[in-house]
């Protein structure tokens, strides 16, 4: 069975700084997808970024980028130039079959 | 497009009561899902559907039932509510095509408390 582990329950960062959230996963699948979702206090789940396992190039979306290390089964999220609106819970998720497997999340606080 | 809508947003139930959480999507997605999120935890899959008339259990299906009579609707039924079902419930949908894992779109969630 697949598992997703986020080892940082909470993190904090100052505005304009860079922060990296960690995620590791375990799977025997060779073809899969990885996602980072953001959940602000509004509770809405918002897709931040997605990575296909067969692509070696790391995905990037504006200030958000990932460091995907397939052999190490690691999928970290880097947020550059952090903004107050980035304050949220961030979930790493793994998809290879029907539904997503989520980690327990990391609460990120951005302060001014 | 409204995306994925859920009703109600909040609900308090007494132990033993029943209720249905409604979920509708207008994106013509074939796959729909129900997740629950307990405090400080990630989302866990309750049930999913790959199309109208087809449903299957997820990781935590006990105490719940679903049906999928149309592409758009995927209601979740709670029978004999228990305090352990106190949680936030999310409905999601996606278009699953062979070999491609597309983004899941989530509804705003329903906060359910069972007392």
Short mmCIF file of C-alpha atoms in Angstrom, two decimals:
data_model
loop_
_atom_site.label_atom_id
_atom_site.label_comp_id
_atom_site.label_asym_id
_atom_site.label_seq_id
_atom_site.Cartn_x
_atom_site.Cartn_y
_atom_site.Cartn_z
CA UNK A 1 0.00 0.00 0.00
CA UNK A 2 1.11 3.51 -0.72
CA UNK A 3 1.90 5.90 2.10
CA UNK A 4 2.67 9.60 2.19
CA UNK A 5 4.66 11.17 5.03
CA UNK A 6 4.98 14.84 5.86
CA UNK A 7 7.43 15.11 8.73
CA UNK A 8 6.95 18.82 9.51
CA UNK A 9 3.64 19.44 11.32
CA UNK A 10 4.25 23.21 11.45
CA UNK A 11 6.55 25.71 9.82
CA UNK A 12 6.86 29.46 9.87
CA UNK A 13 8.53 31.94 7.57
CA UNK A 14 8.81 35.70 7.15
CA UNK A 15 7.37 37.49 4.19
CA UNK A 16 9.63 37.47 1.10
CA UNK A 17 11.66 34.54 2.39
CA UNK A 18 11.85 31.05 0.93
CA UNK A 19 10.55 27.95 2.65
CA UNK A 20 10.66 24.26 1.75
CA UNK A 21 8.07 21.71 2.82
CA UNK A 22 9.08 18.06 2.86
CA UNK A 23 7.20 15.01 1.63
CA UNK A 24 8.23 11.40 1.22
CA UNK A 25 6.18 8.54 -0.12
CA UNK A 26 6.37 4.82 -0.45
CA UNK A 27 5.16 2.89 -3.47
CA UNK A 28 6.02 0.01 -5.75
CA UNK A 29 4.32 1.69 -8.71
CA UNK A 30 6.44 3.02 -11.54
CA UNK A 31 3.88 5.35 -13.05
CA UNK A 32 2.21 7.80 -10.69
CA UNK A 33 1.49 11.44 -10.00
CA UNK A 34 2.31 13.69 -7.08
CA UNK A 35 0.46 16.78 -5.97
CA UNK A 36 0.67 19.59 -3.49
CA UNK A 37 -2.66 20.99 -2.30
CA UNK A 38 -3.15 24.13 -0.25
CA UNK A 39 -5.94 24.43 2.32
CA UNK A 40 -6.37 27.99 3.65
CA UNK A 41 -8.58 28.75 6.66
CA UNK A 42 -11.55 28.81 4.28
CA UNK A 43 -11.13 25.03 4.09
CA UNK A 44 -11.15 25.00 0.29
CA UNK A 45 -8.67 22.53 -1.23
CA UNK A 46 -6.63 24.23 -3.94
CA UNK A 47 -4.17 22.52 -6.26
CA UNK A 48 -0.76 24.18 -6.06
CA UNK A 49 1.37 22.02 -8.31
CA UNK A 50 1.51 18.58 -9.85
CA UNK A 51 4.34 16.30 -11.02
CA UNK A 52 4.21 13.28 -13.29
CA UNK A 53 6.65 10.60 -12.13
CA UNK A 54 7.84 9.86 -15.65
CA UNK A 55 9.02 13.45 -16.10
CA UNK A 56 12.48 14.16 -14.79
CA UNK A 57 12.03 17.91 -14.98
CA UNK A 58 10.79 19.47 -11.78
CA UNK A 59 7.42 21.21 -12.05
CA UNK A 60 7.18 24.96 -11.49
CA UNK A 61 4.20 27.26 -11.05
CA UNK A 62 5.20 30.89 -10.53
CA UNK A 63 6.62 31.08 -6.97
CA UNK A 64 6.07 27.39 -6.32
CA UNK A 65 8.46 24.67 -7.41
CA UNK A 66 9.16 21.10 -6.48
CA UNK A 67 12.25 19.02 -5.96
CA UNK A 68 11.28 15.56 -7.17
CA UNK A 69 13.76 12.82 -6.34
CA UNK A 70 12.23 9.62 -7.69
CA UNK A 71 14.87 7.22 -6.42
CA UNK A 72 14.66 8.69 -2.93
CA UNK A 73 10.85 8.90 -3.17
CA UNK A 74 10.96 12.50 -2.10
CA UNK A 75 8.77 15.37 -3.30
CA UNK A 76 9.44 18.68 -1.56
CA UNK A 77 7.69 21.99 -2.24
CA UNK A 78 9.63 25.24 -2.34
CA UNK A 79 7.78 28.51 -1.93
CA UNK A 80 9.79 31.55 -2.96
CA UNK A 81 9.05 35.14 -1.97
CA UNK A 82 6.53 34.00 0.62
CA UNK A 83 3.38 36.08 0.96
CA UNK A 84 0.87 36.44 3.79
CA UNK A 85 -1.69 34.73 1.58
CA UNK A 86 0.45 31.59 1.54
CA UNK A 87 -0.56 30.95 5.15
CA UNK A 88 -2.39 27.62 4.98
CA UNK A 89 -2.12 23.91 5.53
CA UNK A 90 -0.28 22.15 2.73
CA UNK A 91 -0.94 18.56 1.80
CA UNK A 92 1.23 16.29 -0.26
CA UNK A 93 -0.75 13.70 -2.21
CA UNK A 94 0.09 10.60 -4.25
CA UNK A 95 -2.02 9.29 -7.12
CA UNK A 96 -1.52 6.01 -8.95
CA UNK A 97 -4.93 4.43 -8.96
CA UNK A 98 -8.41 5.61 -8.36
CA UNK A 99 -8.01 8.16 -5.62
CA UNK A 100 -5.39 10.25 -3.90
CA UNK A 101 -3.43 9.27 -0.82
CA UNK A 102 -2.80 12.31 1.38
CA UNK A 103 -0.16 13.10 3.95
CA UNK A 104 -1.16 14.58 7.31
CA UNK A 105 -0.26 18.07 6.21
CA UNK A 106 2.09 20.88 7.20
CA UNK A 107 0.72 24.10 8.64
CA UNK A 108 2.62 27.06 7.19
CA UNK A 109 2.46 30.46 8.84
CA UNK A 110 3.80 33.50 6.99
CA UNK A 111 4.39 36.59 9.11
CA UNK A 112 5.22 40.18 8.25
CA UNK B 1 -19.24 26.74 -13.99
CA UNK B 2 -20.00 26.30 -10.32
CA UNK B 3 -17.51 23.40 -10.06
CA UNK B 4 -18.23 21.07 -7.16
CA UNK B 5 -20.97 22.14 -4.78
CA UNK B 6 -21.84 20.58 -1.43
CA UNK B 7 -24.73 21.05 0.92
CA UNK B 8 -25.08 21.67 3.77
CA UNK B 9 -22.00 23.59 4.92
CA UNK B 10 -22.56 22.75 8.57
CA UNK B 11 -24.71 20.25 10.40
CA UNK B 12 -25.13 18.99 13.95
CA UNK B 13 -26.64 15.54 14.38
CA UNK B 14 -27.66 13.56 17.40
CA UNK B 15 -26.36 10.04 17.88
CA UNK B 16 -28.46 7.61 15.86
CA UNK B 17 -29.84 10.16 13.42
CA UNK B 18 -29.37 9.85 9.68
CA UNK B 19 -28.64 12.38 6.98
CA UNK B 20 -27.52 12.77 3.40
CA UNK B 21 -24.69 15.02 2.29
CA UNK B 22 -25.30 16.31 -1.20
CA UNK B 23 -22.64 16.74 -3.87
CA UNK B 24 -23.04 18.00 -7.43
CA UNK B 25 -20.51 18.76 -10.14
CA UNK B 26 -21.11 20.49 -13.45
CA UNK B 27 -17.81 19.66 -15.18
CA UNK B 28 -18.99 16.35 -16.71
CA UNK B 29 -16.34 14.50 -14.71
CA UNK B 30 -16.61 10.73 -14.69
CA UNK B 31 -14.92 10.16 -11.33
CA UNK B 32 -16.33 11.39 -8.03
CA UNK B 33 -15.06 10.90 -4.49
CA UNK B 34 -15.98 11.38 -0.87
CA UNK B 35 -13.23 12.08 1.66
CA UNK B 36 -13.29 12.84 5.34
CA UNK B 37 -10.79 15.03 7.15
CA UNK B 38 -10.34 14.58 10.88
CA UNK B 39 -8.63 17.33 12.93
CA UNK B 40 -4.90 17.54 12.21
CA UNK B 41 -5.09 14.80 9.62
CA UNK B 42 -5.07 14.43 5.89
CA UNK B 43 -8.04 13.36 3.83
CA UNK B 44 -9.15 9.74 3.82
CA UNK B 45 -11.22 8.19 1.06
CA UNK B 46 -14.69 6.96 2.05
CA UNK B 47 -16.23 5.97 -1.30
CA UNK B 48 -15.66 6.70 -4.93
CA UNK B 49 -17.47 6.31 -8.22
CA UNK B 50 -16.07 5.82 -11.70
CA UNK B 51 -19.33 6.61 -13.43
CA UNK B 52 -23.09 6.56 -13.08
CA UNK B 53 -24.23 3.33 -11.46
CA UNK B 54 -20.74 2.29 -10.32
CA UNK B 55 -19.44 2.84 -6.80
CA UNK B 56 -16.76 1.26 -4.65
CA UNK B 57 -15.40 1.44 -1.13
CA UNK B 58 -12.40 3.47 -0.12
CA UNK B 59 -10.27 3.29 3.00
CA UNK B 60 -12.96 4.15 5.59
CA UNK B 61 -16.43 3.13 4.27
CA UNK B 62 -18.04 1.79 7.47
CA UNK B 63 -21.14 3.69 8.49
CA UNK B 64 -21.68 5.29 5.09
CA UNK B 65 -23.47 4.55 1.84
CA UNK B 66 -23.39 6.18 -1.58
CA UNK B 67 -25.22 6.08 -4.87
CA UNK B 68 -24.53 7.52 -8.31
CA UNK B 69 -27.62 7.65 -10.45
CA UNK B 70 -26.37 10.52 -12.63
CA UNK B 71 -22.99 11.85 -13.75
CA UNK B 72 -23.53 15.05 -11.80
CA UNK B 73 -24.67 13.84 -8.37
CA UNK B 74 -22.96 11.72 -5.74
CA UNK B 75 -24.76 11.85 -2.37
CA UNK B 76 -23.25 10.38 0.81
CA UNK B 77 -25.64 8.81 3.29
CA UNK B 78 -24.88 8.49 7.00
CA UNK B 79 -27.01 5.93 8.79
CA UNK B 80 -27.13 5.85 12.59
CA UNK B 81 -24.70 8.70 13.16
CA UNK B 82 -21.95 8.12 15.73
CA UNK B 83 -19.53 10.57 17.42
CA UNK B 84 -16.69 8.97 15.44
CA UNK B 85 -18.25 10.43 12.29
CA UNK B 86 -17.64 13.96 13.50
CA UNK B 87 -15.43 15.31 10.74
CA UNK B 88 -15.22 17.57 7.71
CA UNK B 89 -16.46 15.87 4.56
CA UNK B 90 -15.18 16.75 1.11
CA UNK B 91 -16.61 15.75 -2.22
CA UNK B 92 -14.31 15.84 -5.24
CA UNK B 93 -14.44 15.05 -8.93
CA UNK B 94 -12.00 14.48 -11.75
CA UNK B 95 -11.87 13.42 -15.35
CA UNK B 96 -9.95 10.21 -15.43
CA UNK B 97 -8.62 9.23 -18.80
CA UNK B 98 -6.51 6.16 -19.47
CA UNK B 99 -2.92 6.83 -18.53
CA UNK B 100 -3.56 10.31 -17.24
CA UNK B 101 -4.17 11.35 -13.67
CA UNK B 102 -5.94 14.65 -13.73
CA UNK B 103 -6.52 17.19 -11.03
CA UNK B 104 -9.25 16.50 -8.51
CA UNK B 105 -11.54 19.44 -7.92
CA UNK B 106 -12.89 19.74 -4.41
CA UNK B 107 -16.09 21.11 -2.98
CA UNK B 108 -16.04 23.55 -0.04
CA UNK B 109 -16.64 20.82 2.54
CA UNK B 110 -19.32 20.01 5.10
CA UNK B 111 -18.50 20.26 8.80
CA UNK B 112 -20.49 17.58 10.62
CA UNK B 113 -20.72 17.25 14.39
CA UNK B 114 -22.39 14.26 16.04
CA UNK B 115 -23.38 14.76 19.65
#
